JSON list of C-alpha atoms in Angstrom, two decimals:
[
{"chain": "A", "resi": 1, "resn": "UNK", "atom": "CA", "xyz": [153.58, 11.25, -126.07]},
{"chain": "A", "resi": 2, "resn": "UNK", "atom": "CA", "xyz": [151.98, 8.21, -126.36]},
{"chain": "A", "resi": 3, "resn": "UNK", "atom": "CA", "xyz": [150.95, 6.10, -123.23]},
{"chain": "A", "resi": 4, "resn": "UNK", "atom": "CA", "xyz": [152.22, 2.55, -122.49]},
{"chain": "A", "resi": 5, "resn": "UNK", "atom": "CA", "xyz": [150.22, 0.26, -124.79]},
{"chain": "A", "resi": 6, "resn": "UNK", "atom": "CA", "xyz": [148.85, -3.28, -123.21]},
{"chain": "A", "resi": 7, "resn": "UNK", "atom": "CA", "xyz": [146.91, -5.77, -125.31]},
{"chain": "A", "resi": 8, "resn": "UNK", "atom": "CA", "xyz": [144.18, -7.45, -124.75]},
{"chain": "A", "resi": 9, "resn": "UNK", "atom": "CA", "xyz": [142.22, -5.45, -122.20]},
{"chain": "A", "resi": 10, "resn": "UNK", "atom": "CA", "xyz": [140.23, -8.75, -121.13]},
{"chain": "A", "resi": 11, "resn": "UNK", "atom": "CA", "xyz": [140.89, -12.01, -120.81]},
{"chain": "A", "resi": 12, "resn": "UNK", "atom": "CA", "xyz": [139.05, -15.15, -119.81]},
{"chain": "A", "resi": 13, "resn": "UNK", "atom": "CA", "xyz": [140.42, -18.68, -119.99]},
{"chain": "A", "resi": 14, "resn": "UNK", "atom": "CA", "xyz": [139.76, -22.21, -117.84]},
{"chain": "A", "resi": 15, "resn": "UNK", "atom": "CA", "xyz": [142.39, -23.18, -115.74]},
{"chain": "A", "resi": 16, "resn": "UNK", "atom": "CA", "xyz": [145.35, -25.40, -117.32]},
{"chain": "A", "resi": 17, "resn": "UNK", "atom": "CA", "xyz": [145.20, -23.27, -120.26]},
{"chain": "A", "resi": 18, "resn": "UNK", "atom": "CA", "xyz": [147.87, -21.19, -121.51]},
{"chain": "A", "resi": 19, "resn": "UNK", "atom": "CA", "xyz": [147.90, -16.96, -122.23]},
{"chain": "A", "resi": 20, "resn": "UNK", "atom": "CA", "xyz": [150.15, -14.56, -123.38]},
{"chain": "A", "resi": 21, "resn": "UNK", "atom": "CA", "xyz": [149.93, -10.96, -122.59]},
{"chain": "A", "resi": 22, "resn": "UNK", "atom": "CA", "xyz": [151.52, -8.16, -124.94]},
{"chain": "A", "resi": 23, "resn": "UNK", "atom": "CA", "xyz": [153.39, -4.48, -123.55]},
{"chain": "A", "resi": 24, "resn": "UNK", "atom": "CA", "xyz": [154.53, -2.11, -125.56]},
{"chain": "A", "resi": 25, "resn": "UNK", "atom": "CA", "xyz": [156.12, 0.87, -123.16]},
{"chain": "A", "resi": 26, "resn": "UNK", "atom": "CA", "xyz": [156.89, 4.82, -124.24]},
{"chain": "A", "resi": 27, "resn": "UNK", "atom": "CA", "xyz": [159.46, 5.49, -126.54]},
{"chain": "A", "resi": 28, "resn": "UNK", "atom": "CA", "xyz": [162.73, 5.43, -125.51]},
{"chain": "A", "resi": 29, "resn": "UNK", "atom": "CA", "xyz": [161.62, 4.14, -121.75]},
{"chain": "A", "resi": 30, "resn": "UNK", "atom": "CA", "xyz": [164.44, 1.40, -120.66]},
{"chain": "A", "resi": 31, "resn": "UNK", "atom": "CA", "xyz": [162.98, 0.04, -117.67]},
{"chain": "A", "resi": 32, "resn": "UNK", "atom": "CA", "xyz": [159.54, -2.19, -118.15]},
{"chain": "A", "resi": 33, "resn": "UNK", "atom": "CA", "xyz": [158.05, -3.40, -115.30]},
{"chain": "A", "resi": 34, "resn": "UNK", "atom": "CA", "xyz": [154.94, -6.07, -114.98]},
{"chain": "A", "resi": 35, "resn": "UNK", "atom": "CA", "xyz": [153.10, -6.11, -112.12]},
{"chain": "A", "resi": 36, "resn": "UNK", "atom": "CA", "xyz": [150.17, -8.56, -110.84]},
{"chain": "A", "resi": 37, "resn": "UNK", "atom": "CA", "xyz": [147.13, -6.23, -109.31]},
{"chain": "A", "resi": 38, "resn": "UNK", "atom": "CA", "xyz": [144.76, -8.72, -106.99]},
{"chain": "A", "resi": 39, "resn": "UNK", "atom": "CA", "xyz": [141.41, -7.34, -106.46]},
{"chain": "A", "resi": 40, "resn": "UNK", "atom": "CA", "xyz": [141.75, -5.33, -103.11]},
{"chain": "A", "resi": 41, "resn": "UNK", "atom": "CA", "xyz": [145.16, -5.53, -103.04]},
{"chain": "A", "resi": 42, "resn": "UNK", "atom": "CA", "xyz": [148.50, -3.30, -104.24]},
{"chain": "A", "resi": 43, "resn": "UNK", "atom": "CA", "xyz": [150.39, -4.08, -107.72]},
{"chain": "A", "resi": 44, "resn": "UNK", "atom": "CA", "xyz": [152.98, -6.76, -106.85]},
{"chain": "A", "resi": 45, "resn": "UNK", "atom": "CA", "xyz": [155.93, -6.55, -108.87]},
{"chain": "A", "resi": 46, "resn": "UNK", "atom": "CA", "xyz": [156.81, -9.60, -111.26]},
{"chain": "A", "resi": 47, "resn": "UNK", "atom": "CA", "xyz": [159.37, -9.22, -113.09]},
{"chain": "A", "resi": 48, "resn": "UNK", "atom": "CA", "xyz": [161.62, -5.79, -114.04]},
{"chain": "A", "resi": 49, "resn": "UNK", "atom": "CA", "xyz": [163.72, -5.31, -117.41]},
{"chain": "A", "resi": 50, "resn": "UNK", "atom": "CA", "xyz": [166.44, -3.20, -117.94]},
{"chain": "A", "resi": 51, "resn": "UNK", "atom": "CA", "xyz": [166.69, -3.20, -121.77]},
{"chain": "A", "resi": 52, "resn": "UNK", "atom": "CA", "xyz": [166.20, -6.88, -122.75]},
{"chain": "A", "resi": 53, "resn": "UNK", "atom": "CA", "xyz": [167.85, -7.55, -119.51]},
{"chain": "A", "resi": 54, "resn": "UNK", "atom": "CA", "xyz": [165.91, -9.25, -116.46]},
{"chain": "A", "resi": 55, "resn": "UNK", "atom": "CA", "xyz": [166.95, -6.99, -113.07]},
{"chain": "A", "resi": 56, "resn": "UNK", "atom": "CA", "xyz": [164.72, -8.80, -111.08]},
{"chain": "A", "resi": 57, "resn": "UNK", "atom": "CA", "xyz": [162.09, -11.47, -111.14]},
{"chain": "A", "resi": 58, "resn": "UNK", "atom": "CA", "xyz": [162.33, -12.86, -107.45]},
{"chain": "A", "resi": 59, "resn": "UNK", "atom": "CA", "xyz": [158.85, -12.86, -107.21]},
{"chain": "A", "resi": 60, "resn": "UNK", "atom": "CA", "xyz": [158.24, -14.58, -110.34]},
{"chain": "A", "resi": 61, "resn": "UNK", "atom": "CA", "xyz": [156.09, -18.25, -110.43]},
{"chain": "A", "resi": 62, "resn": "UNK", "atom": "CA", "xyz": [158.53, -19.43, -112.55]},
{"chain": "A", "resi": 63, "resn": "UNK", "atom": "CA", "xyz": [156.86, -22.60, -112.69]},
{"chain": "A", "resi": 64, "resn": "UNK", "atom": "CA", "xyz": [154.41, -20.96, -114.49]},
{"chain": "A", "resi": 65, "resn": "UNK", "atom": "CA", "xyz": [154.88, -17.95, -115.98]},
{"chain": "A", "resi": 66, "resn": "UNK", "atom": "CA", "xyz": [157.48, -16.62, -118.23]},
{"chain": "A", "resi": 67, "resn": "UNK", "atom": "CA", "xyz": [158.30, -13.59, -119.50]},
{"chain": "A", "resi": 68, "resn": "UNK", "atom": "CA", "xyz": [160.36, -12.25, -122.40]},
{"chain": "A", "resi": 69, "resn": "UNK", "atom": "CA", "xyz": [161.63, -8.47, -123.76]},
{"chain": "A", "resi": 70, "resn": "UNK", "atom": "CA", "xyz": [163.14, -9.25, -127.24]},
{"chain": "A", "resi": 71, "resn": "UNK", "atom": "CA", "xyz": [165.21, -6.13, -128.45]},
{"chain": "A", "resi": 72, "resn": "UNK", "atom": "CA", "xyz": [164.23, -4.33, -125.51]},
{"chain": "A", "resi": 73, "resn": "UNK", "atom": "CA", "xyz": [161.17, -2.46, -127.02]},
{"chain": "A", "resi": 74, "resn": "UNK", "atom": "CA", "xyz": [157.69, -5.00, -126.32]},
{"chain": "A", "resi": 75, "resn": "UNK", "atom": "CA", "xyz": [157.16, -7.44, -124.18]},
{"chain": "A", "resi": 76, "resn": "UNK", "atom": "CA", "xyz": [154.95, -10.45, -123.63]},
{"chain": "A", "resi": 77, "resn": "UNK", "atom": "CA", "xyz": [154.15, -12.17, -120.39]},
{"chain": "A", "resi": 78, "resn": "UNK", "atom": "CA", "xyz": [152.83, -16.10, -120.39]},
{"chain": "A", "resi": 79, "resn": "UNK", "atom": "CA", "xyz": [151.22, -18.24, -118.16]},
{"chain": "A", "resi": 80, "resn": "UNK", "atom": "CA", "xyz": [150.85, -21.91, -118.77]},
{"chain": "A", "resi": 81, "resn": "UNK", "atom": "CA", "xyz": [148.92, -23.37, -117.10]},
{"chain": "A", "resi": 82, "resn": "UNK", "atom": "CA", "xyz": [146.78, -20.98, -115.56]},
{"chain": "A", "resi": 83, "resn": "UNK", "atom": "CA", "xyz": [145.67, -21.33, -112.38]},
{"chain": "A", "resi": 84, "resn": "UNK", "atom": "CA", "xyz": [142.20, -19.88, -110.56]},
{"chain": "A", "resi": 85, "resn": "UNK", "atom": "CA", "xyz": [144.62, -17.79, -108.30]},
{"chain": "A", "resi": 86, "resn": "UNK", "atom": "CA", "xyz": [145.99, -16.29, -111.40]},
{"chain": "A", "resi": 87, "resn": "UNK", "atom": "CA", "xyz": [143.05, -14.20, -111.90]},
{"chain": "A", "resi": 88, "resn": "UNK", "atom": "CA", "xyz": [143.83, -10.52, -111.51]},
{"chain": "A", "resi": 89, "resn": "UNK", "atom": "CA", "xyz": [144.96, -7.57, -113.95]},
{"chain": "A", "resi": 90, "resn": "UNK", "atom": "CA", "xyz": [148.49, -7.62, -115.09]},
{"chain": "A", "resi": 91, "resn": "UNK", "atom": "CA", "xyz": [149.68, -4.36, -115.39]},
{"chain": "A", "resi": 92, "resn": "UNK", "atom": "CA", "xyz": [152.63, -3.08, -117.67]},
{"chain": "A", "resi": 93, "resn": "UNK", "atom": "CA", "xyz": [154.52, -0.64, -116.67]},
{"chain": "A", "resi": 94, "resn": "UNK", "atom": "CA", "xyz": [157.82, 1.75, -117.89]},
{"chain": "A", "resi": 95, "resn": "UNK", "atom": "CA", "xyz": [160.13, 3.99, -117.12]},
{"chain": "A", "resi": 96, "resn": "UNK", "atom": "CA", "xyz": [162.98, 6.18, -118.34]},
{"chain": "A", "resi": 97, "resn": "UNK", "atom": "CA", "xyz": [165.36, 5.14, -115.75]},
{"chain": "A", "resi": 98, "resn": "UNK", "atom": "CA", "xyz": [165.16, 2.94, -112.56]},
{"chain": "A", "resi": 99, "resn": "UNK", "atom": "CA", "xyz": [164.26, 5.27, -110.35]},
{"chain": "A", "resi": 100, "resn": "UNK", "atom": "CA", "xyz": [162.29, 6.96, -112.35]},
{"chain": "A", "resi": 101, "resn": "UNK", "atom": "CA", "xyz": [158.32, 7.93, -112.15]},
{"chain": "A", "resi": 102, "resn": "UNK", "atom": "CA", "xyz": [156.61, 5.20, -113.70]},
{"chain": "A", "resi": 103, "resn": "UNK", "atom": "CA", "xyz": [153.83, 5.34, -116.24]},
{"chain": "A", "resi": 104, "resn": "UNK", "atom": "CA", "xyz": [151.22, 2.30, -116.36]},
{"chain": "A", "resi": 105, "resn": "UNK", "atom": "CA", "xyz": [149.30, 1.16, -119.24]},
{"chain": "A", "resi": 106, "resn": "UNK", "atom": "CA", "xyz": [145.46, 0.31, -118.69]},
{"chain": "A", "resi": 107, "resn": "UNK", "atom": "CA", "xyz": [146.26, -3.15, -117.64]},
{"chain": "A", "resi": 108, "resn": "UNK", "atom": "CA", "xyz": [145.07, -6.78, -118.67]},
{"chain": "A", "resi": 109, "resn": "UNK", "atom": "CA", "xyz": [141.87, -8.01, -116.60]},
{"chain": "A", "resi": 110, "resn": "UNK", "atom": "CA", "xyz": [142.81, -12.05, -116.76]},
{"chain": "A", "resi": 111, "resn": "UNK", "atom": "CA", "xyz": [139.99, -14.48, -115.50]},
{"chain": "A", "resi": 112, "resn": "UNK", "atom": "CA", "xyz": [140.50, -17.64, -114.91]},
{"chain": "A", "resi": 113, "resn": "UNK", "atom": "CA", "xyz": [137.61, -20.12, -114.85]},
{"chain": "B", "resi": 1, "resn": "UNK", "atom": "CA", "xyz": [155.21, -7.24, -91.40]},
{"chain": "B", "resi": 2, "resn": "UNK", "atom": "CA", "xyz": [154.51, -5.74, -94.89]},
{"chain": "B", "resi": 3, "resn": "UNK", "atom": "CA", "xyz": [157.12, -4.25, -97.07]},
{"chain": "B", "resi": 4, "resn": "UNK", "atom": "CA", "xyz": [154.13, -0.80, -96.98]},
{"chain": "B", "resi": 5, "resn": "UNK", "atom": "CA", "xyz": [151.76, -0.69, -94.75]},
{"chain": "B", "resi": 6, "resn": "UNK", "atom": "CA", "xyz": [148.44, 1.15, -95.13]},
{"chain": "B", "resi": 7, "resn": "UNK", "atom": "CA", "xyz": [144.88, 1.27, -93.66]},
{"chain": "B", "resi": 8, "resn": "UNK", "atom": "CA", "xyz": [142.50, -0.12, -95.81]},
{"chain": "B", "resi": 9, "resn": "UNK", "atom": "CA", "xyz": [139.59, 1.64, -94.98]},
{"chain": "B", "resi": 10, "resn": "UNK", "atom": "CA", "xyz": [137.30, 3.11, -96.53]},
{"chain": "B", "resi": 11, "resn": "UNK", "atom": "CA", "xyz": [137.63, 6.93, -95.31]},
{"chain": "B", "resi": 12, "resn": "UNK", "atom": "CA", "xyz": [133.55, 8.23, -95.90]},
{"chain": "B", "resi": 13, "resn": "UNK", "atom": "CA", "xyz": [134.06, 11.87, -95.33]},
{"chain": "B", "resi": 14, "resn": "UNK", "atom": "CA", "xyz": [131.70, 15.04, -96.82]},
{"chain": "B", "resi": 15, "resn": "UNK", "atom": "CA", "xyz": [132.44, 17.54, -99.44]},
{"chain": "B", "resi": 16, "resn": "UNK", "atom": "CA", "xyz": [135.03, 20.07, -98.30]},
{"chain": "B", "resi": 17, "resn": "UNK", "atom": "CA", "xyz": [136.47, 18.17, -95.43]},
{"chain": "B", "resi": 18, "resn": "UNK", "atom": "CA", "xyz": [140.45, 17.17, -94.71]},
{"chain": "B", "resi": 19, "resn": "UNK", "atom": "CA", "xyz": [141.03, 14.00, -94.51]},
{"chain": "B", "resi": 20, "resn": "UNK", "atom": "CA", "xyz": [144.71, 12.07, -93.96]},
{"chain": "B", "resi": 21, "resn": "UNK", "atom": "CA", "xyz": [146.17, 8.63, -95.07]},
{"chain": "B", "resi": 22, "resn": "UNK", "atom": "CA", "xyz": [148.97, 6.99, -93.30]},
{"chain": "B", "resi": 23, "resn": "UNK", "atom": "CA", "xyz": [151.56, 4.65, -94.50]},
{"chain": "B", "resi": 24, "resn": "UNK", "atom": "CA", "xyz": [154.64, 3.12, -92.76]},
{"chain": "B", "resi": 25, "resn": "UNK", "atom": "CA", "xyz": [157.72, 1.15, -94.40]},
{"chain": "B", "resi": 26, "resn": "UNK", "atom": "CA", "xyz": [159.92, -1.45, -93.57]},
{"chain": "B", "resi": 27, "resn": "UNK", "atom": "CA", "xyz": [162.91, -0.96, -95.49]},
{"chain": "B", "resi": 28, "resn": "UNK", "atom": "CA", "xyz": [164.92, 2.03, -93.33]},
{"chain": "B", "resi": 29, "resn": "UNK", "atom": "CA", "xyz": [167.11, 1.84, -96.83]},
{"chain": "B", "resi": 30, "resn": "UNK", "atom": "CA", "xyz": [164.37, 2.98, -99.08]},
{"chain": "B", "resi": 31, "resn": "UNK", "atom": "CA", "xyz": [165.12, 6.28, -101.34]},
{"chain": "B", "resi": 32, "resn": "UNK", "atom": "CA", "xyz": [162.12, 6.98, -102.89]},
{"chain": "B", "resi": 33, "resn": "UNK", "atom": "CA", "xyz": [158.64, 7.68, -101.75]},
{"chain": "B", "resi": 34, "resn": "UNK", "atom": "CA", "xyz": [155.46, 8.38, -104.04]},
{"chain": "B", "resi": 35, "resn": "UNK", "atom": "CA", "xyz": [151.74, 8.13, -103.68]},
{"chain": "B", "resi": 36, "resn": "UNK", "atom": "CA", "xyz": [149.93, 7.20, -106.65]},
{"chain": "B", "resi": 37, "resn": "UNK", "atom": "CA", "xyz": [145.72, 7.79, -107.31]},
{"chain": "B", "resi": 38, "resn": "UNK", "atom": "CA", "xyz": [144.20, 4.65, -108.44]},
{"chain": "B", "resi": 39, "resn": "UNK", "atom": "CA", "xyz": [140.34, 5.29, -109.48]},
{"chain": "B", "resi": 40, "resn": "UNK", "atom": "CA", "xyz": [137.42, 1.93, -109.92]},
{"chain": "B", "resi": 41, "resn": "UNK", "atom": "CA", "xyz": [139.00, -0.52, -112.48]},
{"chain": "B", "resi": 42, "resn": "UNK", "atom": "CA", "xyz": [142.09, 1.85, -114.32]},
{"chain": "B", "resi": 43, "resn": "UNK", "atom": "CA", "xyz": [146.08, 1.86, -113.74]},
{"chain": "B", "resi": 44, "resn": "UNK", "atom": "CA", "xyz": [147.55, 3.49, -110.76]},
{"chain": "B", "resi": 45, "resn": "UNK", "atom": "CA", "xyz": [148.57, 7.01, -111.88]},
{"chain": "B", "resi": 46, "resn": "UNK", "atom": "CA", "xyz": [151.49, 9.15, -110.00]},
{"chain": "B", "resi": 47, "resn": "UNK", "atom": "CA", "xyz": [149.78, 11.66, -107.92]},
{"chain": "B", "resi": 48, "resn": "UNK", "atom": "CA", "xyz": [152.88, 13.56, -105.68]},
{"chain": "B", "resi": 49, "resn": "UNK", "atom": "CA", "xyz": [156.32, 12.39, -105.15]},
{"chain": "B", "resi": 50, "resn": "UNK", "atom": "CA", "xyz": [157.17, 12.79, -101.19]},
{"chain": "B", "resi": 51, "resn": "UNK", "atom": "CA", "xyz": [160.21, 14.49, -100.42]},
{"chain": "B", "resi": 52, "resn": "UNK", "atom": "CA", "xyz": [161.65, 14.55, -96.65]},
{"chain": "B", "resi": 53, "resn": "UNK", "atom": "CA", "xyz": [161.09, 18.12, -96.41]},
{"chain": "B", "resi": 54, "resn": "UNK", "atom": "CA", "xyz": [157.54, 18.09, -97.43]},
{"chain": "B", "resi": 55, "resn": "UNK", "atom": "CA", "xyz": [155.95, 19.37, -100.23]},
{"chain": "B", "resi": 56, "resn": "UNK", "atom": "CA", "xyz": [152.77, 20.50, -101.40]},
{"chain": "B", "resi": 57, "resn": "UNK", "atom": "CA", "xyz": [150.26, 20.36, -104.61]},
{"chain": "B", "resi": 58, "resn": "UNK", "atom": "CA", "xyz": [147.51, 22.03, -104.09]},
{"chain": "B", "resi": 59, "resn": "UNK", "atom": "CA", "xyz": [145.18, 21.08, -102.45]},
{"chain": "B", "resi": 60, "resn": "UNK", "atom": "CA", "xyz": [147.85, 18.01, -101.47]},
{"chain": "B", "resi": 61, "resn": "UNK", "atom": "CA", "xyz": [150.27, 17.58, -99.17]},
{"chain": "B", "resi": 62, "resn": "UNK", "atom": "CA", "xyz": [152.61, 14.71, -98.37]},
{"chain": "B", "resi": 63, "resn": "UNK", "atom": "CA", "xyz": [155.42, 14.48, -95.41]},
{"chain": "B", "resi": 64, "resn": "UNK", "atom": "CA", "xyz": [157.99, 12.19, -94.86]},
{"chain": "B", "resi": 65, "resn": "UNK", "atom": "CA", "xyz": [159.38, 10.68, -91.57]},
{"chain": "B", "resi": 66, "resn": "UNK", "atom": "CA", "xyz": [162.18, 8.90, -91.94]},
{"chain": "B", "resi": 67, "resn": "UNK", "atom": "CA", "xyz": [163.10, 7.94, -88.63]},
{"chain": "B", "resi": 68, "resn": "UNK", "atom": "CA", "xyz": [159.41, 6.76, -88.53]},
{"chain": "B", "resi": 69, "resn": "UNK", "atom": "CA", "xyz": [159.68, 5.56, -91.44]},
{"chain": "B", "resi": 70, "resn": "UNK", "atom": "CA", "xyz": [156.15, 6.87, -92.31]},
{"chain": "B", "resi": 71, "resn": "UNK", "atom": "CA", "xyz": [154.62, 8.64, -95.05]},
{"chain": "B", "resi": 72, "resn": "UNK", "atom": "CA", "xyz": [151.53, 10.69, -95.12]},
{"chain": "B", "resi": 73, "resn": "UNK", "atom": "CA", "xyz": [149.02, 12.24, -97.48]},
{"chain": "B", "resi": 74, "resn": "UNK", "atom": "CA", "xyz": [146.64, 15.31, -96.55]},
{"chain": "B", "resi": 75, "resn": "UNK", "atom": "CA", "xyz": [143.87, 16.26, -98.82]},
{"chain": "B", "resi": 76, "resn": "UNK", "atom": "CA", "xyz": [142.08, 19.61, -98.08]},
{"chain": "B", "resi": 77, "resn": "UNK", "atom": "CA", "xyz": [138.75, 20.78, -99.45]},
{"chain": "B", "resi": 78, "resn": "UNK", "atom": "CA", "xyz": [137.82, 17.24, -100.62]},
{"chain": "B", "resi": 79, "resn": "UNK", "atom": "CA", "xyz": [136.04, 17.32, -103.71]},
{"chain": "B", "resi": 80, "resn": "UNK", "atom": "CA", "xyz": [134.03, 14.55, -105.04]},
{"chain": "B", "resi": 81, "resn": "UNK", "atom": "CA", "xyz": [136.72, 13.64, -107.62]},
{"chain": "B", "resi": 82, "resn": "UNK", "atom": "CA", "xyz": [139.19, 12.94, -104.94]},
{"chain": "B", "resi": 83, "resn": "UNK", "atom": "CA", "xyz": [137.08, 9.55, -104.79]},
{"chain": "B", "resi": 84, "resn": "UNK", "atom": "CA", "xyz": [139.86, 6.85, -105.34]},
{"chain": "B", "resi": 85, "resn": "UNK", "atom": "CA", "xyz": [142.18, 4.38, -103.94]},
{"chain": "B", "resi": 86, "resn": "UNK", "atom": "CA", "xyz": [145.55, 5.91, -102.63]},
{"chain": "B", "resi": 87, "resn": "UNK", "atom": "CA", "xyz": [148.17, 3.85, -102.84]},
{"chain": "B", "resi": 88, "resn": "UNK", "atom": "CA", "xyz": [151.43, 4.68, -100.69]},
{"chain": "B", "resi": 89, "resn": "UNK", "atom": "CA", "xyz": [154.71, 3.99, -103.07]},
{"chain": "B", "resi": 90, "resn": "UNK", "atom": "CA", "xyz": [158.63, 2.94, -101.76]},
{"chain": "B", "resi": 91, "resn": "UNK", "atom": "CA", "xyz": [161.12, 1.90, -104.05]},
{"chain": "B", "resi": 92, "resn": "UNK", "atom": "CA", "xyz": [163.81, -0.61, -102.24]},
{"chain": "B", "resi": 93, "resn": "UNK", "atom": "CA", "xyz": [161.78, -1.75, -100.16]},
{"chain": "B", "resi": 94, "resn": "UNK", "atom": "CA", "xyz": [163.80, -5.35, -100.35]},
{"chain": "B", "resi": 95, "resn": "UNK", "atom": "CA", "xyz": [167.16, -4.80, -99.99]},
{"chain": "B", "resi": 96, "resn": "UNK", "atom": "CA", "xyz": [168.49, -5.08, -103.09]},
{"chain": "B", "resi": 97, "resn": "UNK", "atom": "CA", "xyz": [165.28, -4.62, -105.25]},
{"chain": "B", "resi": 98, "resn": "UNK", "atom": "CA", "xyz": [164.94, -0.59, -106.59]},
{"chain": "B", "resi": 99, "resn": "UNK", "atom": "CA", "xyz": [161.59, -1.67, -108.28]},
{"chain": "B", "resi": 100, "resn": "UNK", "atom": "CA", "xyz": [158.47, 0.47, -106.72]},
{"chain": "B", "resi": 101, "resn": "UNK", "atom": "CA", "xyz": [156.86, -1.42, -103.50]},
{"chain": "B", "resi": 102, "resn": "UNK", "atom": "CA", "xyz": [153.26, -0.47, -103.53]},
{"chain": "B", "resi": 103, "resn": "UNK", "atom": "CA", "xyz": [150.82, -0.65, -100.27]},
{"chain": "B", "resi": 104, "resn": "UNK", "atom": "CA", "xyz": [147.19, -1.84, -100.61]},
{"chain": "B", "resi": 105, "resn": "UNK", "atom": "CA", "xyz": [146.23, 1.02, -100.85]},
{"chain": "B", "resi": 106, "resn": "UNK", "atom": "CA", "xyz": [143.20, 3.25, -98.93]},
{"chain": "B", "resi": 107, "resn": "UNK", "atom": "CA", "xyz": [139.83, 3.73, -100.16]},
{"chain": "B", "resi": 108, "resn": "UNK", "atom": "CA", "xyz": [138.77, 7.33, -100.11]},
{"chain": "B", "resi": 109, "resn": "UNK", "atom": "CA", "xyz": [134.87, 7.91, -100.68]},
{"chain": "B", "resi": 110, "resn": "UNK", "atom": "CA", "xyz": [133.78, 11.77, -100.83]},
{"chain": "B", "resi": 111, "resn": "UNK", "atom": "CA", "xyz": [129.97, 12.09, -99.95]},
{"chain": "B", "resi": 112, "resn": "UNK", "atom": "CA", "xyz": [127.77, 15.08, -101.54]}
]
């Protein structure tokens, strides 16, 4: 089976610009989670799909960042403009159900300069 | 308070020792528990889902307290590949949000 695909692996950008970050999940997996990983800290959750449908994105900058799942396969995460803050590795995640195990992809490392 | 709570650390213990992680919740509605391995610079992975009567992998064991709400990890016989970050796992831990909660996680360094 193959893993949950995240493109690009690194990222670095000055602040005020804008990036997009790309998800593809398993096969089949309805749920799609991104998640924000600080360095020393837990993966925060950012925003959940179920299908092309947004469950929750409470914790969403919405000011900022936006994020899309168009025919409920991919997805792609934006941030304009970036902020130092910002910098961190934005994880992609999925899942078969909602309260199912969830399988991560390797993650985005953003850096914001 | 934090949604999960966990000591930071880092645990330093010797080949072959047991060593324990702690975590405590907020969110007396939560349903499910996990702990997921997260080595230097890759994706969390699921390690053991924790169940309220225990359970076991191996070398592994996790417990559940509900009334506590506390969660706990034992590893036995460490090995040096049980270096990692383990990061303590609830799902609702908002009311209203099913999405996995994750703690900060616990550094776990396994010295030769």
């Amino acid at each position: 089976e193959a893993g949950v695909a995240q493109s690009p692996r690194y990222k670095i950008i000055e602040k005020r610009q804008s990036v997009a970050f790309w998800c593809n999940p398993i096969s089949g997996h309805a749920t799609l989670y991104w998640y924000q990983q600080i360095l020393g800290q837990g993966p925060k959750l950012l925003i959940q799909f179920q299908n092309n449908g947004v469950v929750d994105d409470s914790q969403l900058p919405k000011d900022r960042f936006s994020a899309e799942r168009l025919k409920g396969v991919d997805s792609t995460l934006k941030i304009q403009p970036a902020k130092l803050e910002d910098s961190a590795v934005y994880l992609c995640a999925s899942s078969l159900t909602q309260d199912g195990g969830y399988t991560f992809g390797s993650g985005t490392r953003l850096t914001v300069v | 308070r934090k949604e999960v709570e966990q000591d930071p650390g880092p645990f330093n213990v010797p080949e072959g020792a047991t060593v324990a992680f702690n975590c405590t919740y907020s969110n007396s509605a939560s349903q499910s528990f996990f702990w997921y391995r997260q080595d230097c610079r890759k994706e969390p992975k699921l390690l053991m889902s924790v169940y309220s009567s225990g359970n076991e992998d191996g070398r592994f064991t996790a417990q559940l307290n509900r009334a506590s709400q506390y969660i706990s990890l034992l590893i036995r016989d460490s090995k040096l590949s049980d270096s990692a970050t383990y990061l303590c796992v609830v799902n609702g831990a908002f009311t209203g949000r099913r999405a996995l909660t994750f703690g900060s996680g616990t550094r776990l360094q396994v010295q030769p």
